[in-house]
Amino acid sequence: MNDTQLPEAVWRKSSYSGEGGNECVEVAILGDGAAVRDSKDPQGGYFTVPEAAYSAFLAAVK
């Protein structure tokens, strides 16, 4: 888990996350993959995945 900040990141979450929106993950697309963090604790860190892994994940869950 990375605890440094990504000031250039634009974090987003699914529109299916509901009104509260604090029980899901947020994703920021980076130049070489994606960063993922917990919406309940956005300052708590994030992890990154390579572009190919993130693309495979999206294909599997659609």
Coordinates of N, CA and C in Angstrom, one line a residue:
M1 N 0.9 -1.2 0.0 CA 0.0 0.0 0.0 C 0.9 1.2 0.0
N2 N 0.6 2.1 -0.9 CA 1.4 3.3 -1.0 C 0.7 4.5 -0.2
D3 N 1.5 5.2 0.6 CA 0.8 6.3 1.3 C 1.2 7.6 0.8
T4 N 1.9 7.7 -0.3 CA 2.2 9.0 -0.9 C 1.0 9.5 -1.6
Q5 N 0.8 10.8 -1.8 CA -0.3 11.3 -2.5 C -0.1 11.4 -4.0
L6 N -1.1 11.4 -4.7 CA -1.1 11.6 -6.2 C -1.9 12.9 -6.5
P7 N -1.3 14.1 -6.3 CA -2.0 15.3 -6.5 C -2.6 15.5 -7.9
E8 N -2.0 14.9 -8.9 CA -2.5 15.0 -10.3 C -3.7 14.0 -10.6
A9 N -3.9 13.1 -9.7 CA -4.9 12.0 -9.9 C -6.3 12.6 -9.8
V10 N -7.2 12.1 -10.7 CA -8.6 12.4 -10.7 C -9.3 11.1 -10.2
W11 N -9.7 11.0 -9.0 CA -10.3 9.9 -8.4 C -11.8 9.8 -8.8
R12 N -12.3 8.6 -9.1 CA -13.7 8.5 -9.4 C -14.2 7.1 -8.9
K13 N -15.5 7.0 -8.7 CA -16.1 5.8 -8.2 C -17.3 5.5 -9.1
S14 N -17.8 4.3 -9.0 CA -18.9 3.8 -9.7 C -20.2 4.6 -9.4
S15 N -21.0 4.9 -10.4 CA -22.3 5.5 -10.2 C -23.2 4.6 -9.5
Y16 N -22.9 3.3 -9.4 CA -23.7 2.3 -8.7 C -23.4 2.3 -7.2
S17 N -22.5 3.2 -6.7 CA -22.1 3.1 -5.3 C -23.1 3.8 -4.4
G18 N -24.1 4.4 -4.9 CA -25.2 4.9 -4.0 C -25.0 6.3 -3.5
E19 N -26.0 6.7 -2.7 CA -25.9 8.1 -2.2 C -24.8 8.3 -1.2
G20 N -24.6 7.5 -0.3 CA -23.5 7.7 0.7 C -22.1 7.6 0.0
G21 N -21.9 6.6 -0.8 CA -20.7 6.5 -1.6 C -19.5 6.2 -0.8
N22 N -19.6 5.8 0.5 CA -18.4 5.6 1.2 C -18.1 4.1 1.5
E23 N -18.7 3.3 0.7 CA -18.5 1.8 0.9 C -18.1 1.2 -0.4
C24 N -17.1 1.9 -1.0 CA -16.6 1.4 -2.3 C -15.2 1.8 -2.5
V25 N -14.7 1.4 -3.7 CA -13.3 1.8 -4.0 C -13.4 3.0 -5.0
E26 N -12.3 3.7 -5.0 CA -12.1 4.8 -6.0 C -10.9 4.5 -6.9
V27 N -11.0 4.8 -8.1 CA -10.0 4.5 -9.1 C -9.5 5.8 -9.8
A28 N -8.2 5.9 -10.0 CA -7.6 7.0 -10.7 C -6.8 6.4 -11.8
I29 N -7.1 6.8 -13.1 CA -6.3 6.3 -14.2 C -5.0 7.0 -14.3
L30 N -3.9 6.3 -14.3 CA -2.6 6.9 -14.4 C -2.0 6.6 -15.8
G31 N -0.9 7.1 -16.1 CA -0.3 6.9 -17.5 C 0.1 5.5 -17.8
D32 N 0.4 4.7 -16.7 CA 0.8 3.3 -16.9 C 0.0 2.3 -16.2
G33 N -1.2 2.7 -15.8 CA -2.1 1.8 -15.1 C -3.2 2.5 -14.3
A34 N -3.5 2.0 -13.1 CA -4.5 2.6 -12.3 C -4.1 2.5 -10.8
A35 N -4.6 3.5 -10.1 CA -4.4 3.5 -8.6 C -5.8 3.2 -8.0
V36 N -5.9 2.5 -6.9 CA -7.1 2.1 -6.3 C -7.0 2.4 -4.8
R37 N -8.1 3.0 -4.2 CA -8.1 3.3 -2.8 C -9.5 3.1 -2.2
D38 N -9.6 3.1 -0.9 CA -10.8 2.9 -0.2 C -11.5 4.3 -0.1
S39 N -12.7 4.4 -0.5 CA -13.4 5.7 -0.4 C -13.7 6.1 1.0
K40 N -13.7 5.2 2.0 CA -13.9 5.5 3.4 C -12.7 6.2 4.0
D41 N -11.5 5.9 3.4 CA -10.2 6.5 3.9 C -9.3 6.9 2.8
P42 N -9.7 8.0 2.1 CA -8.9 8.4 0.9 C -7.5 8.8 1.2
Q43 N -7.2 9.2 2.5 CA -5.8 9.5 2.9 C -5.0 8.3 3.4
G44 N -5.7 7.1 3.4 CA -5.1 5.9 3.9 C -4.2 5.2 3.0
G45 N -4.0 5.7 1.8 CA -3.1 5.0 0.9 C -3.8 4.4 -0.3
Y46 N -3.1 3.9 -1.2 CA -3.6 3.3 -2.4 C -2.7 2.2 -2.9
F47 N -3.1 1.4 -3.9 CA -2.2 0.5 -4.6 C -2.4 0.7 -6.1
T48 N -1.4 0.4 -6.8 CA -1.4 0.6 -8.3 C -1.4 -0.8 -8.9
V49 N -2.0 -0.8 -10.1 CA -2.0 -2.0 -10.9 C -1.6 -1.6 -12.4
P50 N -0.8 -2.5 -13.1 CA -0.5 -2.1 -14.4 C -1.7 -2.0 -15.3
E51 N -1.5 -1.3 -16.4 CA -2.6 -1.1 -17.4 C -3.3 -2.5 -17.8
A52 N -2.4 -3.4 -18.2 CA -3.0 -4.7 -18.7 C -3.8 -5.4 -17.6
A53 N -3.4 -5.4 -16.4 CA -4.1 -6.0 -15.3 C -5.4 -5.3 -15.0
Y54 N -5.4 -4.0 -15.1 CA -6.7 -3.2 -14.9 C -7.6 -3.5 -16.0
S55 N -7.1 -3.5 -17.2 CA -8.0 -3.8 -18.4 C -8.6 -5.2 -18.3
A56 N -7.8 -6.2 -17.8 CA -8.3 -7.5 -17.7 C -9.4 -7.6 -16.6
F57 N -9.2 -6.9 -15.5 CA -10.2 -6.8 -14.4 C -11.5 -6.2 -14.9
L58 N -11.4 -5.1 -15.7 CA -12.6 -4.5 -16.2 C -13.4 -5.4 -17.1
A59 N -12.6 -6.1 -18.0 CA -13.3 -7.1 -18.9 C -14.0 -8.2 -18.2
A60 N -13.4 -8.6 -17.0 CA -14.0 -9.7 -16.3 C -15.2 -9.3 -15.5
V61 N -15.3 -8.1 -15.1 CA -16.5 -7.7 -14.3 C -17.6 -7.1 -15.1
K62 N -17.4 -6.8 -16.3 CA -18.5 -6.2 -17.2 C -19.4 -7.3 -17.6

